[in-house]
Short mmCIF file of C-alpha atoms in Angstrom, two decimals:
data_model
loop_
_atom_site.label_atom_id
_atom_site.label_comp_id
_atom_site.label_asym_id
_atom_site.label_seq_id
_atom_site.Cartn_x
_atom_site.Cartn_y
_atom_site.Cartn_z
CA UNK A 1 53.14 5.27 100.76
CA UNK A 2 52.65 8.95 101.17
CA UNK A 3 49.22 10.44 101.21
CA UNK A 4 49.80 12.14 97.84
CA UNK A 5 50.92 8.89 96.18
CA UNK A 6 47.87 7.04 97.56
CA UNK A 7 45.51 9.63 96.06
CA UNK A 8 47.17 9.29 92.64
CA UNK A 9 46.81 5.51 92.81
CA UNK A 10 43.05 5.80 93.58
CA UNK A 11 42.55 8.21 90.64
CA UNK A 12 44.34 5.82 88.24
CA UNK A 13 42.20 2.88 89.38
CA UNK A 14 39.05 4.97 88.89
CA UNK A 15 40.00 5.98 85.35
CA UNK A 16 40.57 2.35 84.42
CA UNK A 17 37.16 1.34 85.82
CA UNK A 18 35.41 4.18 83.96
CA UNK A 19 37.10 3.11 80.70
CA UNK A 20 36.08 -0.51 81.15
CA UNK A 21 32.51 0.53 81.87
CA UNK A 22 32.30 2.70 78.72
CA UNK A 23 33.76 -0.08 76.56
CA UNK A 24 31.30 -2.65 77.94
CA UNK A 25 28.36 -0.27 77.37
CA UNK A 26 29.35 0.33 73.73
CA UNK A 27 29.72 -3.41 73.15
CA UNK A 28 26.25 -4.12 74.50
CA UNK A 29 24.74 -1.26 72.44
CA UNK A 30 26.23 -2.55 69.19
CA UNK A 31 24.96 -6.06 69.86
CA UNK A 32 21.49 -4.78 70.69
CA UNK A 33 21.27 -2.68 67.48
CA UNK A 34 22.50 -5.57 65.34
CA UNK A 35 19.80 -7.85 66.74
CA UNK A 36 16.97 -5.31 66.32
CA UNK A 37 17.72 -3.90 62.79
CA UNK A 38 17.11 -5.99 59.56
CA UNK A 39 20.06 -6.84 57.36
CA UNK A 40 20.70 -4.32 54.52
CA UNK A 41 22.40 -5.22 51.23
CA UNK A 42 25.76 -3.44 50.84
CA UNK A 43 24.67 -1.71 47.58
CA UNK A 44 21.78 -0.04 49.35
CA UNK A 45 24.14 1.70 51.77
CA UNK A 46 26.05 3.42 48.94
CA UNK A 47 23.30 4.44 46.40
CA UNK A 48 19.80 5.85 46.96
CA UNK A 49 16.94 3.51 46.02
CA UNK A 50 15.65 3.88 42.42
CA UNK A 51 11.96 4.24 41.54
CA UNK A 52 10.69 1.25 39.54
CA UNK A 53 9.19 1.85 36.07
CA UNK A 54 5.45 1.18 35.91
CA UNK A 55 4.51 -2.16 34.36
CA UNK A 56 2.96 -1.79 30.91
CA UNK A 57 0.89 -4.65 29.53
CA UNK A 58 0.54 -4.63 25.70
CA UNK A 59 -1.05 -7.45 23.77
CA UNK A 60 1.35 -8.73 21.07
CA UNK A 61 0.34 -8.26 17.42
CA UNK A 62 -0.80 -11.34 15.52
CA UNK A 63 2.12 -12.78 13.58
CA UNK A 64 0.22 -14.19 10.60
CA UNK A 65 -1.76 -12.47 7.83
CA UNK A 66 -5.22 -11.22 8.76
CA UNK A 67 -6.46 -11.32 5.15
CA UNK A 68 -4.93 -12.28 1.80
CA UNK A 69 -6.08 -12.03 -1.81
CA UNK A 70 -4.94 -12.23 -5.44
CA UNK A 71 -5.38 -9.51 -8.08
CA UNK A 72 -5.65 -10.77 -11.66
CA UNK A 73 -5.71 -8.01 -14.27
CA UNK A 74 -6.32 -8.03 -18.02
CA UNK A 75 -7.29 -11.65 -18.57
CA UNK A 76 -8.44 -11.00 -22.17
CA UNK A 77 -10.22 -14.32 -22.37
CA UNK A 78 -11.25 -14.87 -25.97
CA UNK A 79 -13.28 -17.33 -28.01
CA UNK A 80 -10.80 -16.83 -30.85
CA UNK A 81 -7.39 -16.87 -29.08
CA UNK A 82 -6.36 -19.88 -27.01
CA UNK A 83 -3.23 -18.34 -25.44
CA UNK A 84 -4.82 -15.97 -22.88
CA UNK A 85 -7.28 -18.71 -21.94
CA UNK A 86 -4.36 -21.06 -21.27
CA UNK A 87 -2.69 -18.41 -19.10
CA UNK A 88 -5.81 -17.90 -17.01
CA UNK A 89 -5.87 -21.64 -16.35
CA UNK A 90 -2.24 -21.42 -15.24
CA UNK A 91 -3.15 -18.59 -12.85
CA UNK A 92 -6.13 -20.45 -11.40
CA UNK A 93 -4.09 -23.65 -11.08
CA UNK A 94 -1.60 -21.68 -9.01
CA UNK A 95 -4.22 -19.86 -6.92
CA UNK A 96 -6.16 -23.02 -6.05
CA UNK A 97 -3.01 -24.94 -5.13
CA UNK A 98 -1.25 -22.01 -3.51
CA UNK A 99 0.70 -22.64 -0.31
CA UNK A 100 -0.94 -19.88 1.68
CA UNK A 101 -4.33 -18.35 2.47
CA UNK A 102 -6.43 -16.89 -0.36
CA UNK A 103 -9.57 -15.17 0.91
CA UNK A 104 -10.65 -13.60 -2.40
CA UNK A 105 -9.74 -12.96 -6.03
CA UNK A 106 -9.97 -9.53 -7.69
CA UNK A 107 -10.42 -9.28 -11.48
CA UNK A 108 -9.56 -5.67 -12.32
CA UNK A 109 -11.00 -5.19 -15.79
CA UNK A 110 -10.64 -6.61 -19.29
CA UNK A 111 -11.99 -9.94 -18.17
CA UNK A 112 -12.75 -10.64 -21.83
CA UNK A 113 -11.16 -9.51 -25.08
CA UNK A 114 -14.34 -8.19 -26.69
CA UNK A 115 -17.17 -8.48 -24.15
CA UNK A 116 -19.06 -10.77 -26.52
CA UNK A 117 -21.36 -13.57 -25.43
CA UNK A 118 -18.86 -16.10 -26.77
CA UNK A 119 -16.02 -14.57 -24.74
CA UNK A 120 -18.07 -14.65 -21.54
CA UNK A 121 -19.06 -18.24 -22.27
CA UNK A 122 -15.37 -19.16 -22.57
CA UNK A 123 -14.57 -17.34 -19.33
CA UNK A 124 -17.40 -19.11 -17.52
CA UNK A 125 -16.22 -22.49 -18.80
CA UNK A 126 -12.70 -21.87 -17.51
CA UNK A 127 -13.66 -20.56 -14.09
CA UNK A 128 -16.37 -23.13 -13.40
CA UNK A 129 -13.73 -25.89 -13.55
CA UNK A 130 -12.21 -24.62 -10.28
CA UNK A 131 -13.33 -24.39 -6.68
CA UNK A 132 -12.49 -20.72 -6.11
CA UNK A 133 -12.67 -18.34 -3.17
CA UNK A 134 -15.08 -15.37 -3.62
CA UNK A 135 -14.40 -13.59 -6.94
CA UNK A 136 -15.04 -9.85 -7.43
CA UNK A 137 -14.52 -7.75 -10.56
CA UNK A 138 -14.82 -4.40 -12.29
CA UNK A 139 -15.11 -3.51 -15.99
CA UNK A 140 -12.31 -2.53 -18.34
CA UNK A 141 -12.44 -0.93 -21.75
CA UNK A 142 -12.19 -4.27 -23.59
CA UNK A 143 -15.35 -5.44 -21.84
CA UNK A 144 -17.15 -2.84 -24.04
CA UNK A 145 -15.63 -3.99 -27.35
CA UNK A 146 -18.66 -5.96 -28.51
CA UNK A 147 -19.71 -2.94 -30.61
CA UNK A 148 -16.76 -3.69 -32.95
CA UNK A 149 -17.67 -7.34 -33.65
CA UNK A 150 -19.41 -8.25 -36.89
CA UNK A 151 -21.93 -11.02 -37.46
CA UNK A 152 -19.12 -13.49 -38.20
CA UNK A 153 -17.63 -12.87 -34.75
CA UNK A 154 -14.60 -10.99 -36.11
CA UNK A 155 -13.20 -7.56 -35.29
CA UNK A 156 -14.61 -5.10 -37.80
CA UNK A 157 -14.71 -1.36 -37.11
CA UNK A 158 -16.84 -0.88 -40.20
CA UNK A 159 -19.53 -3.04 -38.62
CA UNK A 160 -20.60 -0.17 -36.34
CA UNK A 161 -23.45 0.16 -35.68
CA UNK A 162 -23.91 -3.58 -35.26
CA UNK A 163 -26.90 -3.51 -32.91
CA UNK A 164 -24.72 -3.73 -29.79
CA UNK A 165 -24.33 -0.91 -27.27
CA UNK A 166 -22.51 0.17 -24.14
CA UNK A 167 -25.68 -0.61 -22.18
CA UNK A 168 -25.66 -4.19 -23.49
CA UNK A 169 -22.00 -4.54 -22.44
CA UNK A 170 -22.82 -3.38 -18.91
CA UNK A 171 -25.69 -5.84 -18.68
CA UNK A 172 -23.48 -8.70 -19.90
CA UNK A 173 -20.92 -7.93 -17.20
CA UNK A 174 -23.55 -7.68 -14.45
CA UNK A 175 -25.13 -10.94 -15.56
CA UNK A 176 -21.79 -12.75 -15.53
CA UNK A 177 -20.89 -11.46 -12.06
CA UNK A 178 -24.46 -11.59 -10.66
CA UNK A 179 -24.20 -7.88 -9.81
CA UNK A 180 -26.89 -5.23 -9.54
CA UNK A 181 -24.33 -2.52 -10.29
CA UNK A 182 -21.02 -2.40 -12.16
CA UNK A 183 -19.32 -0.77 -9.12
CA UNK A 184 -19.29 -2.58 -5.81
CA UNK A 185 -17.54 -3.15 -2.51
CA UNK A 186 -17.19 -6.04 -0.12
CA UNK A 187 -15.66 -6.74 3.27
CA UNK A 188 -13.99 -9.92 4.43
CA UNK A 189 -12.26 -10.55 7.75
CA UNK A 190 -12.76 -6.91 8.72
CA UNK A 191 -11.04 -5.45 5.63
CA UNK A 192 -12.84 -3.74 2.76
CA UNK A 193 -12.22 -3.52 -0.99
CA UNK A 194 -13.96 -1.03 -3.32
CA UNK A 195 -14.20 -1.77 -7.06
CA UNK A 196 -14.89 1.10 -9.48
CA UNK A 197 -15.90 0.56 -13.12
CA UNK A 198 -15.91 2.73 -16.21
CA UNK A 199 -19.52 3.43 -17.06
CA UNK A 200 -19.45 4.21 -20.76
CA UNK A 201 -17.47 3.66 -23.93
CA UNK A 202 -17.39 5.35 -27.33
CA UNK A 203 -20.87 4.23 -28.37
CA UNK A 204 -22.37 6.51 -25.69
CA UNK A 205 -19.48 8.93 -25.10
CA UNK A 206 -17.11 9.15 -28.10
CA UNK A 207 -14.96 11.68 -26.24
CA UNK A 208 -13.80 9.18 -23.60
CA UNK A 209 -11.87 7.01 -26.06
CA UNK A 210 -10.26 4.20 -24.09
CA UNK A 211 -10.48 6.16 -20.84
CA UNK A 212 -12.43 5.33 -17.69
CA UNK A 213 -15.37 7.69 -17.18
CA UNK A 214 -17.14 7.69 -13.78
CA UNK A 215 -20.52 9.36 -13.36
CA UNK A 216 -21.49 11.84 -10.63
CA UNK A 217 -23.51 9.04 -9.05
CA UNK A 218 -20.56 6.65 -8.92
CA UNK A 219 -18.21 9.28 -7.51
CA UNK A 220 -20.79 10.26 -4.85
CA UNK A 221 -21.21 6.58 -3.98
CA UNK A 222 -17.42 6.21 -3.83
CA UNK A 223 -17.08 9.16 -1.44
CA UNK A 224 -19.81 7.80 0.80
CA UNK A 225 -18.38 4.29 0.89
CA UNK A 226 -14.91 5.59 1.75
CA UNK A 227 -16.35 7.42 4.74
CA UNK A 228 -18.37 4.41 5.87
CA UNK A 229 -15.74 1.72 5.32
CA UNK A 230 -12.61 3.51 6.51
CA UNK A 231 -11.22 2.40 9.88
CA UNK A 232 -8.17 4.22 11.31
CA UNK A 233 -5.13 1.97 11.49
CA UNK A 234 -6.51 -0.49 8.94
CA UNK A 235 -5.89 -0.58 5.19
CA UNK A 236 -8.65 0.13 2.68
CA UNK A 237 -8.27 -1.13 -0.90
CA UNK A 238 -9.55 0.43 -4.13
CA UNK A 239 -9.56 -1.34 -7.52
CA UNK A 240 -9.67 0.51 -10.87
CA UNK A 241 -8.84 -0.55 -14.40
CA UNK A 242 -7.23 2.44 -16.13
CA UNK A 243 -4.27 4.18 -14.44
CA UNK A 244 -4.21 7.73 -13.12
CA UNK A 245 -2.79 10.70 -15.06
CA UNK A 246 -0.15 13.00 -13.45
CA UNK A 247 -1.15 14.66 -10.17
CA UNK A 248 -3.24 17.79 -10.61
CA UNK A 249 -4.73 16.79 -13.95
CA UNK A 250 -7.75 14.94 -15.22
CA UNK A 251 -7.17 11.99 -17.50
CA UNK A 252 -7.91 11.30 -21.15
CA UNK A 253 -7.92 8.16 -23.26
CA UNK A 254 -6.30 5.13 -21.55
CA UNK A 255 -6.51 6.94 -18.17
CA UNK A 256 -8.94 7.50 -15.31
CA UNK A 257 -10.72 10.61 -16.59
CA UNK A 258 -12.07 12.33 -13.46
CA UNK A 259 -8.78 11.88 -11.63
CA UNK A 260 -8.78 15.18 -9.68
CA UNK A 261 -12.01 14.28 -7.89
CA UNK A 262 -10.80 10.69 -7.40
CA UNK A 263 -7.65 11.89 -5.64
CA UNK A 264 -9.58 14.44 -3.54
CA UNK A 265 -11.86 11.67 -2.32
CA UNK A 266 -8.89 9.67 -1.04
CA UNK A 267 -6.95 12.58 0.44
CA UNK A 268 -8.46 12.55 3.98
CA UNK A 269 -7.62 8.90 4.59
CA UNK A 270 -4.50 7.01 5.64
CA UNK A 271 -3.50 3.48 4.64
CA UNK A 272 -5.36 3.50 1.31
CA UNK A 273 -4.06 1.13 -1.39
CA UNK A 274 -5.09 1.67 -5.03
CA UNK A 275 -4.49 -1.00 -7.70
CA UNK A 276 -4.97 -0.59 -11.46
CA UNK A 277 -4.45 -2.70 -14.55
CA UNK A 278 -4.53 -1.74 -18.26
CA UNK A 279 -0.79 -1.15 -18.80
CA UNK A 280 0.11 -4.89 -19.02
CA UNK A 281 3.70 -4.03 -18.08
CA UNK A 282 6.00 -6.93 -17.17
CA UNK A 283 7.17 -6.67 -13.54
CA UNK A 284 10.69 -7.43 -14.77
CA UNK A 285 11.09 -4.79 -17.52
CA UNK A 286 12.14 -1.92 -15.26
CA UNK A 287 8.85 -0.02 -15.46
CA UNK A 288 7.82 1.52 -12.10
CA UNK A 289 4.92 -0.40 -10.61
CA UNK A 290 4.59 1.39 -7.25
CA UNK A 291 4.07 5.12 -6.66
CA UNK A 292 3.45 6.75 -3.29
CA UNK A 293 1.02 9.66 -3.23
CA UNK A 294 -1.36 10.39 -0.34
CA UNK A 295 -2.19 6.73 -0.96
CA UNK A 296 -0.14 3.71 -2.08
CA UNK A 297 -0.59 3.18 -5.82
CA UNK A 298 0.25 -0.05 -7.66
CA UNK A 299 0.18 -0.95 -11.37
CA UNK A 300 -0.53 -4.61 -11.94
CA UNK A 301 0.87 -6.60 -14.86
CA UNK A 302 -1.36 -8.87 -16.98
CA UNK A 303 -2.41 -12.48 -16.90
CA UNK A 304 -3.39 -12.74 -20.57
CA UNK A 305 -0.85 -10.46 -22.29
CA UNK A 306 2.23 -9.37 -20.37
CA UNK A 307 4.06 -6.67 -22.39
CA UNK A 308 7.55 -5.18 -22.59
CA UNK A 309 8.29 -1.44 -22.35
CA UNK A 310 7.45 -1.02 -26.04
CA UNK A 311 4.02 -2.60 -25.39
CA UNK A 312 4.95 -5.73 -27.31
CA UNK A 313 4.16 -9.25 -26.17
CA UNK A 314 7.75 -10.43 -26.46
CA UNK A 315 7.52 -13.00 -23.65
CA UNK A 316 4.59 -15.10 -24.81
CA UNK A 317 4.77 -17.49 -21.86
CA UNK A 318 4.50 -14.93 -19.04
CA UNK A 319 1.33 -14.58 -16.96
CA UNK A 320 1.61 -12.22 -14.00
CA UNK A 321 -0.48 -10.90 -11.14
CA UNK A 322 -0.33 -9.65 -7.54
CA UNK A 323 -0.67 -11.35 -4.15
CA UNK A 324 -1.61 -9.10 -1.22
CA UNK A 325 -1.24 -9.98 2.47
CA UNK A 326 -2.66 -7.82 5.25
CA UNK A 327 -0.91 -7.95 8.63
CA UNK A 328 -1.70 -6.03 11.82
CA UNK A 329 1.07 -3.50 11.17
CA UNK A 330 1.83 -3.74 7.44
CA UNK A 331 0.66 -4.73 3.97
CA UNK A 332 2.85 -6.94 1.78
CA UNK A 333 2.41 -6.73 -2.02
CA UNK A 334 4.20 -9.30 -4.20
CA UNK A 335 4.26 -9.92 -7.93
CA UNK A 336 3.52 -13.48 -8.97
CA UNK A 337 4.57 -15.36 -12.12
CA UNK A 338 1.80 -17.89 -12.63
CA UNK A 339 3.50 -19.80 -15.46
CA UNK A 340 6.11 -21.25 -13.07
CA UNK A 341 4.41 -20.51 -9.72
CA UNK A 342 7.11 -18.24 -8.33
CA UNK A 343 7.24 -14.81 -6.74
CA UNK A 344 8.95 -12.08 -8.73
CA UNK A 345 11.96 -10.55 -6.98
CA UNK A 346 11.55 -7.18 -8.72
CA UNK A 347 7.97 -6.85 -7.40
CA UNK A 348 8.15 -7.10 -3.62
CA UNK A 349 6.92 -4.27 -1.40
CA UNK A 350 6.25 -4.07 2.34
CA UNK A 351 4.26 -1.00 3.39
CA UNK A 352 4.05 -0.19 7.13
CA UNK A 353 0.59 0.89 8.27
CA UNK A 354 0.12 4.22 10.02
CA UNK A 355 -1.26 3.60 13.49
CA UNK A 356 -4.56 5.04 14.60
CA UNK A 357 -4.20 8.03 16.92
CA UNK A 358 -6.08 7.65 20.19
#
């Protein structure tokens, strides 16, 4: 072998050795890295890690009703008419055997037909036969009608003056309800109900007619109680007898007279529910029974005398009222037919409550 060929052979052998050394070094390095580094999921090598959303813990709302009550309007219990008395018994039969909670009963005016001692005695006889939840009431115009009753116990407008007065009617109502005042409020299970009453009738104020007149004292009391009882996020209930006139006006006969001030009192508050009676309108005759203003406004039907749109008692067997359920996030208002113990499809409202702002 020539000297030049020998040198080439040595260079080739050296290149092979260098290559083998580099390959062995790379192999060892890969093995060492694989043993030292933790395993990584394939997805993590292709997408950047995402920040996790913070965990929010919120207590679930109670599923059942927090408070429930019935509203019975216009009972018109009478010592001389057996039909409304029978209908009140039907209503109380239903309420006391009702498949659901009943924390209270509201009687929103016209408890009696004439406000006479005999009418109140009949009403007491009926109600005392039942084991009832707490009962609360306000006065209607018929609870002042004793001024029209003659000595024989009959309706007689010519009998005026008969020795009776609006003051006597107020005292009869307070005695029956064991009240110190004809307007009141109460709270049960953390929810409050305010009951307003008309304070005079035509014997003292001929100009009011069949309207509901509230004094400065009652309206001041009402404003104060609203401020004290209101709780953001919770409903507050107000009971009247006569309905409101159109917005922006004061009422007259058969209406709440000082309506502008009434509405102004409610304006600052959310979740207020106002219920009235007096109209007697059947829930199934197409008459609107719910109106939304700055508050939720409901017209009840009647237990004693449910009327058609022409104000005639064409359905003599009907006896209707309202069942109210308060939930954590809503109020459910349902019309009830007491004569057959069913809910009325045409009278079914669910009102979401506005949440309190923190």
